[in-house]
mmCIF file of C-alpha atoms and ligand atoms in Angstrom:
data_model
loop_
_atom_site.group_PDB
_atom_site.id
_atom_site.type_symbol
_atom_site.label_atom_id
_atom_site.label_comp_id
_atom_site.label_asym_id
_atom_site.label_seq_id
_atom_site.Cartn_x
_atom_site.Cartn_y
_atom_site.Cartn_z
ATOM 1 C CA MET A 1 -23.311 7.722 16.717
ATOM 2 C CA SER A 2 -21.341 6.115 13.699
ATOM 3 C CA LYS A 3 -21.157 3.442 11.665
ATOM 4 C CA ILE A 4 -17.653 2.744 10.135
ATOM 5 C CA LEU A 5 -16.157 0.593 7.718
ATOM 6 C CA ILE A 6 -12.248 0.112 7.286
ATOM 7 C CA LEU A 7 -11.255 -1.408 3.845
ATOM 8 C CA GLY A 8 -7.753 -2.530 2.649
ATOM 9 C CA LEU A 9 -5.443 -4.897 1.498
ATOM 10 C CA PRO A 10 -4.687 -7.952 3.693
ATOM 11 C CA GLY A 11 -1.815 -6.674 6.002
ATOM 12 C CA SER A 12 -2.984 -3.255 5.459
ATOM 13 C CA GLY A 13 -3.392 -2.217 9.177
ATOM 14 C CA LYS A 14 -7.241 -2.739 9.460
ATOM 15 C CA SER A 15 -7.309 -5.012 12.527
ATOM 16 C CA THR A 16 -4.618 -2.625 14.170
ATOM 17 C CA GLN A 17 -6.685 0.480 13.366
ATOM 18 C CA ILE A 18 -10.107 -0.958 14.310
ATOM 19 C CA GLU A 19 -9.500 -1.764 17.583
ATOM 20 C CA LYS A 20 -7.888 1.915 18.327
ATOM 21 C CA ILE A 21 -11.170 3.095 17.027
ATOM 22 C CA SER A 22 -13.497 1.069 19.182
ATOM 23 C CA GLU A 23 -11.211 1.748 22.280
ATOM 24 C CA HIS A 24 -11.024 5.671 21.475
ATOM 25 C CA LEU A 25 -14.998 6.208 20.290
ATOM 26 C CA LYS A 26 -16.040 3.424 22.787
ATOM 27 C CA ILE A 27 -18.101 1.446 20.122
ATOM 28 C CA PRO A 28 -18.109 -2.325 19.267
ATOM 29 C CA SER A 29 -15.572 -3.294 16.840
ATOM 30 C CA ILE A 30 -16.947 -6.012 14.488
ATOM 31 C CA GLN A 31 -13.960 -8.431 12.826
ATOM 32 C CA MET A 32 -14.678 -10.860 10.154
ATOM 33 C CA GLY A 33 -11.756 -12.803 10.086
ATOM 34 C CA ALA A 34 -11.548 -12.773 13.842
ATOM 35 C CA ILE A 35 -15.001 -13.851 14.007
ATOM 36 C CA LEU A 36 -14.437 -16.915 11.284
ATOM 37 C CA ARG A 37 -11.047 -17.617 13.041
ATOM 38 C CA LYS A 38 -12.934 -18.591 16.360
ATOM 39 C CA ILE A 39 -15.562 -20.475 14.175
ATOM 40 C CA ALA A 40 -12.680 -22.504 12.329
ATOM 41 C CA GLN A 41 -11.757 -23.587 15.833
ATOM 42 C CA GLU A 42 -15.120 -25.223 16.398
ATOM 43 C CA GLU A 43 -15.904 -29.081 15.497
ATOM 44 C CA GLY A 44 -18.719 -29.808 12.997
ATOM 45 C CA GLU A 45 -18.880 -28.861 9.292
ATOM 46 C CA LEU A 46 -19.115 -25.087 9.553
ATOM 47 C CA GLY A 47 -15.697 -25.410 11.498
ATOM 48 C CA ASP A 48 -14.307 -27.604 9.258
ATOM 49 C CA LYS A 49 -15.278 -25.604 6.023
ATOM 50 C CA VAL A 50 -14.044 -22.090 7.298
ATOM 51 C CA ARG A 51 -10.521 -23.879 8.718
ATOM 52 C CA LEU A 52 -9.858 -25.021 5.230
ATOM 53 C CA MET A 53 -11.021 -21.870 3.356
ATOM 54 C CA MET A 54 -8.580 -19.664 5.698
ATOM 55 C CA ALA A 55 -5.700 -21.742 5.713
ATOM 56 C CA GLU A 56 -5.771 -21.615 1.627
ATOM 57 C CA GLY A 57 -6.188 -17.945 1.754
ATOM 58 C CA LYS A 58 -9.629 -18.264 -0.085
ATOM 59 C CA LEU A 59 -12.787 -16.598 0.720
ATOM 60 C CA VAL A 60 -15.606 -18.295 3.019
ATOM 61 C CA ASP A 61 -18.811 -18.579 0.835
ATOM 62 C CA ASP A 62 -20.916 -15.571 0.573
ATOM 63 C CA GLU A 63 -24.062 -16.781 2.560
ATOM 64 C CA THR A 64 -22.224 -17.620 5.465
ATOM 65 C CA VAL A 65 -20.692 -14.253 6.008
ATOM 66 C CA ALA A 66 -23.563 -12.351 5.213
ATOM 67 C CA ASP A 67 -25.641 -14.250 7.832
ATOM 68 C CA ILE A 68 -22.727 -13.478 10.456
ATOM 69 C CA ILE A 69 -22.661 -10.122 9.792
ATOM 70 C CA LYS A 70 -26.169 -9.291 9.639
ATOM 71 C CA ILE A 71 -26.407 -11.164 13.158
ATOM 72 C CA GLU A 72 -23.218 -8.920 14.108
ATOM 73 C CA CYS A 73 -24.320 -5.486 12.793
ATOM 74 C CA THR A 74 -28.119 -5.985 14.495
ATOM 75 C CA SER A 75 -26.765 -6.529 17.699
ATOM 76 C CA SER A 76 -24.266 -4.059 17.699
ATOM 77 C CA GLY A 77 -27.020 -1.273 17.692
ATOM 78 C CA ASP A 78 -26.309 2.489 16.523
ATOM 79 C CA SER A 79 -22.674 2.327 16.215
ATOM 80 C CA TYR A 80 -19.928 -0.005 15.231
ATOM 81 C CA VAL A 81 -16.701 -0.073 13.196
ATOM 82 C CA LEU A 82 -16.059 -2.937 11.142
ATOM 83 C CA GLU A 83 -13.917 -4.474 9.059
ATOM 84 C CA GLY A 84 -13.725 -7.593 6.220
ATOM 85 C CA TYR A 85 -17.229 -7.128 5.080
ATOM 86 C CA PRO A 86 -18.348 -6.464 2.596
ATOM 87 C CA ARG A 87 -15.421 -8.162 0.440
ATOM 88 C CA THR A 88 -17.345 -9.296 -3.012
ATOM 89 C CA LYS A 89 -20.482 -7.639 -4.764
ATOM 90 C CA LYS A 90 -22.261 -10.377 -3.832
ATOM 91 C CA GLN A 91 -22.039 -9.865 -0.093
ATOM 92 C CA ILE A 92 -23.195 -6.198 -0.774
ATOM 93 C CA ASP A 93 -26.326 -7.764 -2.543
ATOM 94 C CA LEU A 94 -27.152 -10.211 0.267
ATOM 95 C CA PHE A 95 -26.581 -7.790 3.132
ATOM 96 C CA GLU A 96 -25.352 -4.586 3.335
ATOM 97 C CA PRO A 97 -24.442 -2.919 6.736
ATOM 98 C CA ASP A 98 -25.111 1.079 7.051
ATOM 99 C CA PHE A 99 -21.739 2.924 6.890
ATOM 100 C CA ASP A 100 -21.392 6.551 7.430
ATOM 101 C CA SER A 101 -17.852 6.815 6.864
ATOM 102 C CA VAL A 102 -15.627 4.203 4.977
ATOM 103 C CA PHE A 103 -11.732 4.161 4.898
ATOM 104 C CA TYR A 104 -9.381 2.506 2.489
ATOM 105 C CA LEU A 105 -5.935 2.144 4.061
ATOM 106 C CA ASP A 106 -3.682 2.258 1.222
ATOM 107 C CA ILE A 107 -0.192 0.513 1.091
ATOM 108 C CA PRO A 108 1.707 -1.281 -1.812
ATOM 109 C CA MET A 109 1.541 -4.945 -1.558
ATOM 110 C CA GLU A 110 4.983 -5.613 -1.106
ATOM 111 C CA LYS A 111 4.893 -3.521 2.125
ATOM 112 C CA ALA A 112 1.898 -5.366 3.264
ATOM 113 C CA ARG A 113 3.149 -8.621 2.407
ATOM 114 C CA GLU A 114 6.612 -7.701 4.720
ATOM 115 C CA ARG A 115 4.223 -6.699 7.627
ATOM 116 C CA MET A 116 2.578 -9.910 7.183
ATOM 117 C CA VAL A 117 5.742 -11.865 7.134
ATOM 118 C CA GLU A 118 6.875 -10.221 10.355
ATOM 119 C CA ARG A 119 3.443 -10.796 12.150
ATOM 120 C CA GLY A 120 3.561 -14.800 11.404
ATOM 121 C CA ARG A 121 -0.196 -15.434 11.874
ATOM 122 C CA LYS A 122 -1.191 -18.993 11.033
ATOM 123 C CA ASP A 123 -2.758 -17.949 7.470
ATOM 124 C CA ASP A 124 0.314 -15.988 6.871
ATOM 125 C CA THR A 125 2.241 -18.536 4.639
ATOM 126 C CA GLU A 126 3.424 -17.481 1.556
ATOM 127 C CA GLU A 127 1.094 -19.382 -0.631
ATOM 128 C CA ALA A 128 -2.019 -17.955 1.580
ATOM 129 C CA ILE A 129 -0.911 -14.508 1.453
ATOM 130 C CA GLN A 130 -0.652 -14.674 -2.302
ATOM 131 C CA LYS A 131 -3.910 -15.904 -2.801
ATOM 132 C CA ARG A 132 -5.552 -13.583 0.121
ATOM 133 C CA PHE A 133 -4.123 -10.911 -2.393
ATOM 134 C CA GLU A 134 -5.521 -12.196 -5.508
ATOM 135 C CA VAL A 135 -9.371 -13.125 -3.943
ATOM 136 C CA GLN A 136 -9.578 -9.691 -1.789
ATOM 137 C CA MET A 137 -8.179 -7.375 -4.986
ATOM 138 C CA LYS A 138 -10.945 -8.860 -7.242
ATOM 139 C CA ASP A 139 -13.824 -6.676 -6.284
ATOM 140 C CA MET A 140 -12.096 -4.122 -4.471
ATOM 141 C CA ASP A 141 -12.263 -1.346 -6.991
ATOM 142 C CA TYR A 142 -16.307 -2.332 -7.126
ATOM 143 C CA ILE A 143 -16.451 -1.770 -3.264
ATOM 144 C CA LYS A 144 -14.284 1.439 -3.017
ATOM 145 C CA ASN A 145 -16.401 2.766 -5.976
ATOM 146 C CA HIS A 146 -19.625 1.820 -4.426
ATOM 147 C CA TYR A 147 -18.593 3.529 -1.087
ATOM 148 C CA GLN A 148 -17.065 6.698 -3.207
ATOM 149 C CA ASP A 149 -19.804 9.208 -1.792
ATOM 150 C CA ARG A 150 -18.510 8.535 1.990
ATOM 151 C CA LEU A 151 -14.747 7.299 1.141
ATOM 152 C CA THR A 152 -11.431 8.661 2.326
ATOM 153 C CA VAL A 153 -8.173 7.140 1.147
ATOM 154 C CA ILE A 154 -5.427 6.911 3.933
ATOM 155 C CA ASP A 155 -1.947 6.500 3.455
ATOM 156 C CA SER A 156 -0.904 3.439 5.402
ATOM 157 C CA THR A 157 2.491 3.369 5.016
ATOM 158 C CA LYS A 158 2.742 6.039 7.661
ATOM 159 C CA SER A 159 3.071 5.074 11.407
ATOM 160 C CA ILE A 160 0.021 3.464 13.440
ATOM 161 C CA ALA A 161 -0.453 6.847 15.027
ATOM 162 C CA GLU A 162 -0.488 8.740 12.140
ATOM 163 C CA VAL A 163 -3.020 6.538 10.343
ATOM 164 C CA PHE A 164 -4.932 6.660 13.548
ATOM 165 C CA ALA A 165 -4.956 10.480 13.565
ATOM 166 C CA ARG A 166 -5.960 10.899 9.977
ATOM 167 C CA ILE A 167 -9.105 8.320 10.418
ATOM 168 C CA LEU A 168 -10.077 10.456 13.704
ATOM 169 C CA GLU A 169 -9.927 13.454 11.628
ATOM 170 C CA ASN A 170 -12.282 12.286 8.823
ATOM 171 C CA ILE A 171 -15.232 10.490 10.986
ATOM 172 C CA LYS A 172 -18.585 11.543 9.836
HETATM 173 P P1 AP5 B 201 -8.639 -11.119 7.770
HETATM 174 O O1 AP5 B 201 -8.362 -11.735 9.380
HETATM 175 O O2 AP5 B 201 -10.164 -10.071 7.565
HETATM 176 O O3 AP5 B 201 -7.388 -11.082 6.905
HETATM 177 P P2 AP5 B 201 -7.031 -9.938 5.880
HETATM 178 O O4 AP5 B 201 -8.093 -8.957 5.547
HETATM 179 O O5 AP5 B 201 -6.279 -10.814 5.116
HETATM 180 O O6 AP5 B 201 -6.199 -9.052 6.657
HETATM 181 P P3 AP5 B 201 -5.090 -9.405 8.068
HETATM 182 O O7 AP5 B 201 -5.666 -9.295 8.994
HETATM 183 O O8 AP5 B 201 -4.154 -9.975 7.359
HETATM 184 O O9 AP5 B 201 -4.609 -7.860 8.059
HETATM 185 P P4 AP5 B 201 -5.114 -6.304 8.464
HETATM 186 O O10 AP5 B 201 -5.505 -5.467 7.265
HETATM 187 O O11 AP5 B 201 -6.101 -6.722 9.739
HETATM 188 O O12 AP5 B 201 -3.442 -5.808 9.126
HETATM 189 P P5 AP5 B 201 -3.009 -5.704 10.727
HETATM 190 O O13 AP5 B 201 -3.544 -4.765 11.409
HETATM 191 O O14 AP5 B 201 -3.232 -7.135 11.248
HETATM 192 O O15 AP5 B 201 -9.219 -12.400 7.030
HETATM 193 C C1 AP5 B 201 -8.876 -13.542 6.884
HETATM 194 C C2 AP5 B 201 -9.366 -14.745 6.157
HETATM 195 O O16 AP5 B 201 -10.846 -14.695 6.835
HETATM 196 C C3 AP5 B 201 -9.642 -14.437 4.661
HETATM 197 O O17 AP5 B 201 -8.631 -14.926 4.166
HETATM 198 C C4 AP5 B 201 -10.884 -15.297 4.696
HETATM 199 O O18 AP5 B 201 -10.716 -16.860 4.374
HETATM 200 C C5 AP5 B 201 -11.768 -15.318 5.791
HETATM 201 N N1 AP5 B 201 -12.690 -14.071 5.348
HETATM 202 C C6 AP5 B 201 -12.531 -12.765 6.034
HETATM 203 N N2 AP5 B 201 -13.546 -12.026 6.008
HETATM 204 C C7 AP5 B 201 -14.205 -12.746 4.957
HETATM 205 C C8 AP5 B 201 -15.461 -12.030 4.032
HETATM 206 N N3 AP5 B 201 -16.071 -10.978 4.138
HETATM 207 N N4 AP5 B 201 -15.748 -13.027 3.265
HETATM 208 C C9 AP5 B 201 -15.225 -14.272 2.904
HETATM 209 N N5 AP5 B 201 -14.321 -14.537 3.875
HETATM 210 C C10 AP5 B 201 -13.766 -14.014 4.678
HETATM 211 O O19 AP5 B 201 -1.588 -5.431 10.476
HETATM 212 C C11 AP5 B 201 -0.600 -6.352 9.877
HETATM 213 C C12 AP5 B 201 0.674 -6.212 10.653
HETATM 214 O O20 AP5 B 201 1.344 -4.850 10.391
HETATM 215 C C13 AP5 B 201 0.315 -6.244 12.181
HETATM 216 O O21 AP5 B 201 1.785 -6.854 12.639
HETATM 217 C C14 AP5 B 201 0.709 -4.841 12.486
HETATM 218 O O22 AP5 B 201 1.052 -4.692 13.793
HETATM 219 C C15 AP5 B 201 1.407 -4.506 11.590
HETATM 220 N N6 AP5 B 201 1.099 -2.753 11.240
HETATM 221 C C16 AP5 B 201 -0.439 -2.361 11.208
HETATM 222 N N7 AP5 B 201 -0.119 -1.153 10.806
HETATM 223 C C17 AP5 B 201 0.853 -0.517 10.880
HETATM 224 C C18 AP5 B 201 1.803 0.654 10.443
HETATM 225 N N8 AP5 B 201 0.968 1.708 10.137
HETATM 226 N N9 AP5 B 201 3.071 0.546 10.524
HETATM 227 C C19 AP5 B 201 3.898 -0.326 10.757
HETATM 228 N N10 AP5 B 201 3.082 -1.918 11.095
HETATM 229 C C20 AP5 B 201 1.966 -1.485 10.852
#
């Protein structure tokens, strides 16, 4: 039984690691960005709003993401690995999932930028990447500090396998 949170800048490797952890521990993975990318494909007011925010690299409003994550966490049971939430202090205030272990994937901004340019996802334009760094860094120190008692910082410039091994060693 383990509830794990993966934190890090855009391009730090959160999605890459969460998939490996989920497969290895056989626990559900919850990826806020992936959930929102699906919603962005839907027609209607919510889909339109989410599509616009994501294309510009801005955060979707706190209430919407808190409502989504509450449903996801409740239906995932006793164990999960999550990334992309919380991203603001307000999200913590609105709904805070339980976490036993929290990891921060540490990487210089330039290295993360290089990885995203190479990956070439739809929202990996120069402007959207810059905006994502700005908005996601805003509350990052607050969030890291909030989870200080169960936080492990991992050097995410290392290989995918090395980062994964370090995470596994430190899961509580
Ligand atoms: P989201 O999808 O969460 O994007 P992000 O945080 O910007 O993170 P990325 O997916 O870009 O990077 P990653 O850390 O997962 O890295 P990856 O593993 O892909 O969010 C997108 C948008 O959704 C936001 O902009 C916002 O609009 C909205 N949103 C999401 N959550 C929200 C919230 N809570 N509130 C409001 N809005 C929200 O790796 C990157 C690349 O590097 C890959 O190509 C990978 O193969 C490669 N790589 C990974 N690890 C390594 C390694 N160790 N060595 C070499 N290459 C590596």
